[in-house]
Each structure stands twice: as C-alpha cells, then as structure tokens.
Rosetta silent file (secondary structure, phi, psi, omega in degrees, C-alpha in Angstrom):
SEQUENCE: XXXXXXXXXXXXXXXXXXXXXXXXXXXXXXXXXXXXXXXXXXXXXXXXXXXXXXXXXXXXXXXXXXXXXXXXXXXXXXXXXXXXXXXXXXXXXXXXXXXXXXXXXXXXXXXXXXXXXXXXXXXXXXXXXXXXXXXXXXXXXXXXXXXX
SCORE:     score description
SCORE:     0.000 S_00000001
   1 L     0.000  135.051  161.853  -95.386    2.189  -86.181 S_00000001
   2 L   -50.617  165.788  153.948  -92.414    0.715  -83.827 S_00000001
   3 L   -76.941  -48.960  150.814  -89.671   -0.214  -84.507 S_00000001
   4 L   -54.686  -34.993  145.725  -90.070   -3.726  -83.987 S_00000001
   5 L   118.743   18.485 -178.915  -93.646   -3.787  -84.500 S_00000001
   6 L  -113.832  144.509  164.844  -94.062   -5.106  -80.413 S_00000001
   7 H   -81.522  -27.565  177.468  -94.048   -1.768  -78.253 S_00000001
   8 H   -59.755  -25.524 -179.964  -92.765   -3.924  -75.334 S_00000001
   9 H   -66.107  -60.021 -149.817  -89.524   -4.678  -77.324 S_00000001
  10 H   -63.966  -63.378  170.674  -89.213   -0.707  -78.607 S_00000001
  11 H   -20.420  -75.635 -148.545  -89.904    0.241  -75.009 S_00000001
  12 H   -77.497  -13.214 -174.233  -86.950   -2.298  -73.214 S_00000001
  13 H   -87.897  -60.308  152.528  -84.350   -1.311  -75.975 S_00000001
  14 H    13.673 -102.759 -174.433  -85.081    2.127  -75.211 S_00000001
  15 H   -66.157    3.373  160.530  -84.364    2.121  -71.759 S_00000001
  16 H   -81.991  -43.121  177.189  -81.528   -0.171  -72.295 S_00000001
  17 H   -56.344  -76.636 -145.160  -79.943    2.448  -75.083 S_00000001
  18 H   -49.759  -88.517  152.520  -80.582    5.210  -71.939 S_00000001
  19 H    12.899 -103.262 -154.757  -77.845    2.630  -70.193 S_00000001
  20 H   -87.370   13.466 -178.487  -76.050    2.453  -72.209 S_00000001
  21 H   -87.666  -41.632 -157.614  -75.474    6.273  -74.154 S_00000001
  22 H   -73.925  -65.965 -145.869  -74.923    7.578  -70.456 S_00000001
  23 H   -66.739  -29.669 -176.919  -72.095    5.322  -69.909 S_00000001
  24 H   -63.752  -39.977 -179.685  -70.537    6.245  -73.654 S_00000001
  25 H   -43.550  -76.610 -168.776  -71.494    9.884  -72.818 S_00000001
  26 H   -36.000  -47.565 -155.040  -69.355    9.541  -69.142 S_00000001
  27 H  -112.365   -9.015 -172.784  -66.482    7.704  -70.885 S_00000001
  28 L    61.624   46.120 -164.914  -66.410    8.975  -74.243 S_00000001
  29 L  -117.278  165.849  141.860  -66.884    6.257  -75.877 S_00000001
  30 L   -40.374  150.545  161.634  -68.492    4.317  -78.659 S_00000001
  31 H   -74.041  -33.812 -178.856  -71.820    2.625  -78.046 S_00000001
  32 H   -74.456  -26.935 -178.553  -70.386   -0.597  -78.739 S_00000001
  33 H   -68.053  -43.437  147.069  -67.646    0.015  -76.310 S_00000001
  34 H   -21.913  -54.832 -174.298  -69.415    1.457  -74.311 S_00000001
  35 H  -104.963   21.712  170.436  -71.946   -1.572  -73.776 S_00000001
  36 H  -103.237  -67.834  176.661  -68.933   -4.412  -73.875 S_00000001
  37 H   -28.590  -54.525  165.642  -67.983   -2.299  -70.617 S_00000001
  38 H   -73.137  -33.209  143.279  -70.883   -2.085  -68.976 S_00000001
  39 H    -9.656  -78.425  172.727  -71.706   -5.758  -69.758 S_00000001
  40 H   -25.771  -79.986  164.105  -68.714   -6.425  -68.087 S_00000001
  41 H   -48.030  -49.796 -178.439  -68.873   -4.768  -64.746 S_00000001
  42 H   -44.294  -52.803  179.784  -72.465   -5.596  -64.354 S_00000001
  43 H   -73.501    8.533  153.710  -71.458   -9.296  -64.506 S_00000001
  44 H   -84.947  -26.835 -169.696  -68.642   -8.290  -62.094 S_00000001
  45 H   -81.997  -51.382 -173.170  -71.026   -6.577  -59.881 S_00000001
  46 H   -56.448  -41.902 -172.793  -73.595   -9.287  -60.113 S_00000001
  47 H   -74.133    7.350 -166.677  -70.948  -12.266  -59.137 S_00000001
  48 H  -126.547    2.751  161.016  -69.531  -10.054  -56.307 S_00000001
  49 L  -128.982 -165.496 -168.172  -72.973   -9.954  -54.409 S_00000001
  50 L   -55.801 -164.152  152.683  -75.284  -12.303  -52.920 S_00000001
  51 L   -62.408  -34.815 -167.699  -77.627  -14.090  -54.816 S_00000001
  52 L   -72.690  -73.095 -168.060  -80.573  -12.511  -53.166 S_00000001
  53 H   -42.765  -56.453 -176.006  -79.336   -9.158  -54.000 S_00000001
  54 H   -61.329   -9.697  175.909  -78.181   -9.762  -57.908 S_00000001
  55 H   -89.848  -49.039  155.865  -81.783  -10.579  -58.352 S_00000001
  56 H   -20.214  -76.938 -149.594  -82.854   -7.711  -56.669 S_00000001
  57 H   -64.690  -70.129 -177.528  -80.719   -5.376  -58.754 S_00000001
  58 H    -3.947  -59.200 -170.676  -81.744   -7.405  -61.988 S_00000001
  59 L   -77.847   17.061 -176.067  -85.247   -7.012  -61.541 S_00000001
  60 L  -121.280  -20.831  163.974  -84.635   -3.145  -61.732 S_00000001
  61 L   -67.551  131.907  161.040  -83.012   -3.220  -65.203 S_00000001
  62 L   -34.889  152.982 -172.029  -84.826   -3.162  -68.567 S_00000001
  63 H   -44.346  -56.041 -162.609  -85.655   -6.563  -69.724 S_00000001
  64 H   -61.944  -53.041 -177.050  -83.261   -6.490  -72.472 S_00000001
  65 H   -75.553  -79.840 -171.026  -80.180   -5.261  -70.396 S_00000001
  66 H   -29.332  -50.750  138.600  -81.094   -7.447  -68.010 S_00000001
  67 H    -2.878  -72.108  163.947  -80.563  -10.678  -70.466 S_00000001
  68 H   -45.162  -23.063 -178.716  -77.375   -9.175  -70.594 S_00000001
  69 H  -109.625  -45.061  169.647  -76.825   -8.980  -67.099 S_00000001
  70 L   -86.968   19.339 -171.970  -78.154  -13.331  -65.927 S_00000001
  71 L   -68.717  102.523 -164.167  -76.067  -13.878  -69.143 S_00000001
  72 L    44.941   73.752  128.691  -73.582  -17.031  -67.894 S_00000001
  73 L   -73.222  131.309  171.937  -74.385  -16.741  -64.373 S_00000001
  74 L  -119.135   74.692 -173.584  -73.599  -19.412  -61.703 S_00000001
  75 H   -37.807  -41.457 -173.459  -75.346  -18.618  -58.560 S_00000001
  76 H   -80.936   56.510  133.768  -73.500  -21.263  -56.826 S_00000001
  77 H  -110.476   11.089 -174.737  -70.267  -19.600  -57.693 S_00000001
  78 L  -151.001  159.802    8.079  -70.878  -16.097  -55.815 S_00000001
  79 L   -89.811  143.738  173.238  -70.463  -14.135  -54.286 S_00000001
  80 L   -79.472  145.429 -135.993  -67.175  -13.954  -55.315 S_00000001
  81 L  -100.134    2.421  144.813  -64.585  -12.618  -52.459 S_00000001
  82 L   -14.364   99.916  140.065  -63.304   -9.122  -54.366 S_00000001
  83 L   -92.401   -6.868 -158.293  -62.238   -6.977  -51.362 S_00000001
  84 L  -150.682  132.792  173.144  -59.976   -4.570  -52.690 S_00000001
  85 H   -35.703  -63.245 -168.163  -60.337   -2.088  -55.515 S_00000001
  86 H   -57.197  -57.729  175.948  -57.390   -3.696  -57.396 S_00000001
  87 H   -44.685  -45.071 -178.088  -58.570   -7.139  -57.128 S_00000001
  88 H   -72.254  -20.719 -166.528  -62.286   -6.339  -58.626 S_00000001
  89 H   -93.669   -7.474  179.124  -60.490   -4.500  -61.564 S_00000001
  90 H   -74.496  -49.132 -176.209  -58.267   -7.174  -61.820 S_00000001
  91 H   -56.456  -54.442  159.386  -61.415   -9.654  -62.100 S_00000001
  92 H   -37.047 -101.587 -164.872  -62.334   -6.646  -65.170 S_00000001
  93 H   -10.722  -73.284  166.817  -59.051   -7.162  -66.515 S_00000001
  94 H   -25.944  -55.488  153.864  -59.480  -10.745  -67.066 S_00000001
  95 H   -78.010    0.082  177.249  -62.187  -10.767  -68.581 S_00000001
  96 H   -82.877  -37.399  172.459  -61.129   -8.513  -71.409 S_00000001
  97 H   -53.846  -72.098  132.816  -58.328  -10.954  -71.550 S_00000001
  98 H    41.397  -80.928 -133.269  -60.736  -13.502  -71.631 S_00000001
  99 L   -83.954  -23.400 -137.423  -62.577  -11.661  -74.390 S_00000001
 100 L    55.023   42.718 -168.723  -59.083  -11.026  -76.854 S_00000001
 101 L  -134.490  145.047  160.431  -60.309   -7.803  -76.099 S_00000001
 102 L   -55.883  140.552  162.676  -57.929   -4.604  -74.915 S_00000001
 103 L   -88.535  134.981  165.829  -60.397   -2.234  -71.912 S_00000001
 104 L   -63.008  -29.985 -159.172  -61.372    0.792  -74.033 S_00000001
 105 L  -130.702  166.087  151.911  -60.583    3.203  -71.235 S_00000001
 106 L   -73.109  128.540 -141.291  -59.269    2.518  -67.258 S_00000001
 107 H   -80.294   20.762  114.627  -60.721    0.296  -65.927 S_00000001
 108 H    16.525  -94.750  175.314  -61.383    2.491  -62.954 S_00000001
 109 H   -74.203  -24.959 -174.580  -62.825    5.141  -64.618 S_00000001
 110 H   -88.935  -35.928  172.861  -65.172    2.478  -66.664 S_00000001
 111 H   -65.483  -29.707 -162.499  -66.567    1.064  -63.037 S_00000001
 112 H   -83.729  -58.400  174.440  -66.766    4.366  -61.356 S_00000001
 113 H   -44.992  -62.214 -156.225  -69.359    5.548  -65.072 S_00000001
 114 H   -57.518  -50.560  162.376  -70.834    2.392  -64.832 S_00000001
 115 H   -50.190  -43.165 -161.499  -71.680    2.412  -61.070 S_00000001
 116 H   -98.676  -17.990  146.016  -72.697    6.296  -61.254 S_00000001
 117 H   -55.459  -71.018 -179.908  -75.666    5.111  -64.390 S_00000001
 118 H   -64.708  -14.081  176.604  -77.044    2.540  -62.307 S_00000001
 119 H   -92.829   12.347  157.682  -77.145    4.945  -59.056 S_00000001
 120 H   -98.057  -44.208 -138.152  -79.340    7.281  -61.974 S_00000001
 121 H   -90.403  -32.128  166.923  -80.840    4.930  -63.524 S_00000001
 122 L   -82.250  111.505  166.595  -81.920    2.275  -60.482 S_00000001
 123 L     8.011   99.566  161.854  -84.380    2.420  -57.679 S_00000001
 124 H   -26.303  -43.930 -166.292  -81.824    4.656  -54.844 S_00000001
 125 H   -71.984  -43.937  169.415  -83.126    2.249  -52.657 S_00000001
 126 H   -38.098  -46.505 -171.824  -81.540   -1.122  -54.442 S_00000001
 127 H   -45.560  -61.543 -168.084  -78.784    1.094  -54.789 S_00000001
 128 H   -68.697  -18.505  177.731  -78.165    2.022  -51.190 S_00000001
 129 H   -74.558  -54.084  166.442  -78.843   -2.265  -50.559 S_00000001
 130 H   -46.841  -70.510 -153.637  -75.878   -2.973  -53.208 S_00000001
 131 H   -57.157  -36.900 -154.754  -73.667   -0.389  -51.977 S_00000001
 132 H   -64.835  -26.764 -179.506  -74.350   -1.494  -48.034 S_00000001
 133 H   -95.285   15.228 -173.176  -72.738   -5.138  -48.569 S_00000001
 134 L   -72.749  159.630  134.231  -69.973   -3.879  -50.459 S_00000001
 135 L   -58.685  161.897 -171.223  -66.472   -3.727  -48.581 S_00000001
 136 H   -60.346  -52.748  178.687  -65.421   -0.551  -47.817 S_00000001
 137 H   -60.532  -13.080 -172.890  -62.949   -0.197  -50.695 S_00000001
 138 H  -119.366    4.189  141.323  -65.150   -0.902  -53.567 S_00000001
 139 H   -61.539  -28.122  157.207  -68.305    1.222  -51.825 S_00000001
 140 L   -81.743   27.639  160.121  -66.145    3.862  -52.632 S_00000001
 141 L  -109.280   -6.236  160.645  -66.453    3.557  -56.348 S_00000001
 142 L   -96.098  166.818 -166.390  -70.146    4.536  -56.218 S_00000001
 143 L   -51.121  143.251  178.133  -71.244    8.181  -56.160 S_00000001
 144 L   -49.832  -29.688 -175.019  -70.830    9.888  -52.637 S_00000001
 145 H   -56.105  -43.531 -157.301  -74.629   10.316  -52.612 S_00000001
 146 H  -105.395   25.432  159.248  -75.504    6.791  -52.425 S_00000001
 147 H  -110.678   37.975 -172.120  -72.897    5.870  -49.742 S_00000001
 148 L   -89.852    0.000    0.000  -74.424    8.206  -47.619 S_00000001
C-alpha cells in the first residue's frame, strides 16, 4: 500500500525527498533546513533567468518540488539583473530577512550544494542551458563539470 494511497503522489515526494536529503547531506543540515534553503535559491535561480529557461528547468523537477519552485513567481519581473556573486547572495540574504529567518549555513556554501543537486539530479543538458546564460561570476558556483 502507498503512502498516500495515489502512487503518483508517493512517487513525486520521493524524488523530491532525493532533493532535498542530498542538499542536507552536502550541508549538514536538517531536512527542514535543508528544504527552506533550497526553496530559496531555486526561487533565486528561477527569477535570475529568462522566462523561457525557468520553465525549462521546472519541467525537469518532480511535480511536488516543482510547486515549490512557480511558488510566487512574476514572470514579468525577471530576469532579475544579479551579476555578481555578492549581489545574488545578497538577493538570498533578503529573503531570509524577509522570512524572520537567520541562513542555516553560508550562504555560499548553501548555493554552491544547491546548484551541485540540480547538476545530479537534472537533465546535464538543461543544466549546461542554465549555466550558459549565467554571468561569468555566478557560472562559477556550479560544478566545474557542467561549465565545461
């Protein structure tokens, strides 16, 4: 018997848990902390590329994470203009403020996990399309492989 009793549910939580235990594995974190993090960045990552593209990526996520990911989205408001490392972590930063919430870890080290899941966990090729419109400083927070 599922857990849910739908297999399509037990299935998308699944591969959403896979998500998000990698990034708590990477960071050493709690699962919830873990998945308030990755939350995060995803909706930094999504608002920092086109439109075209965040749908792309989207459609390569489990259903469930993916929810999580078009979650308050404004299409017309991106992509937002993050050129510099500091500035995207600043745009993190914010929203933790945001949140009343403290970053479990730096927030660095939580894009650089988070970024290095989805280049496991996501199509290479979406990857290498996301990575290619980046600016050069914040292509160099994904894994060396997939800015190869």
């Amino acid at each position: 018997m599922s857990a849910t009793g739908l297999s399509v549910f037990d299935e998308t939580v699944q591969k959403t848990n896979i998500f998000v235990n990698e990034v708590a594995k990477e960071l050493n974190l709690d699962k919830d902390k873990a998945f308030r993090g990755l939350r995060i960045v995803l909706h930094k990552l999504r608002d920092r590329i086109p439109v075209n593209e965040a749908v792309d990526l989207g459609s390569q996520l489990p259903i469930f994470l993916a929810g999580f990911y078009y979650e308050s989205w404004k299409p017309a408001a991106t992509p937002t203009k993050e050129r510099s490392q500091e500035a995207f972590f600043d745009s993190i930063e914010s929203t933790y403020q945001s949140q009343n919430l403290e970053p479990d870890v730096e927030i660095e080290k939580l894009v650089r996990a988070v970024f290095k899941v989805l280049s496991k966990q996501v199509n290479s090729g979406e990857i290498k399309d996301v990575v290619s419109i980046m600016p050069a400083e914040l292509k160099e927070l994904f894994p060396q492989a997939v800015r190869a």
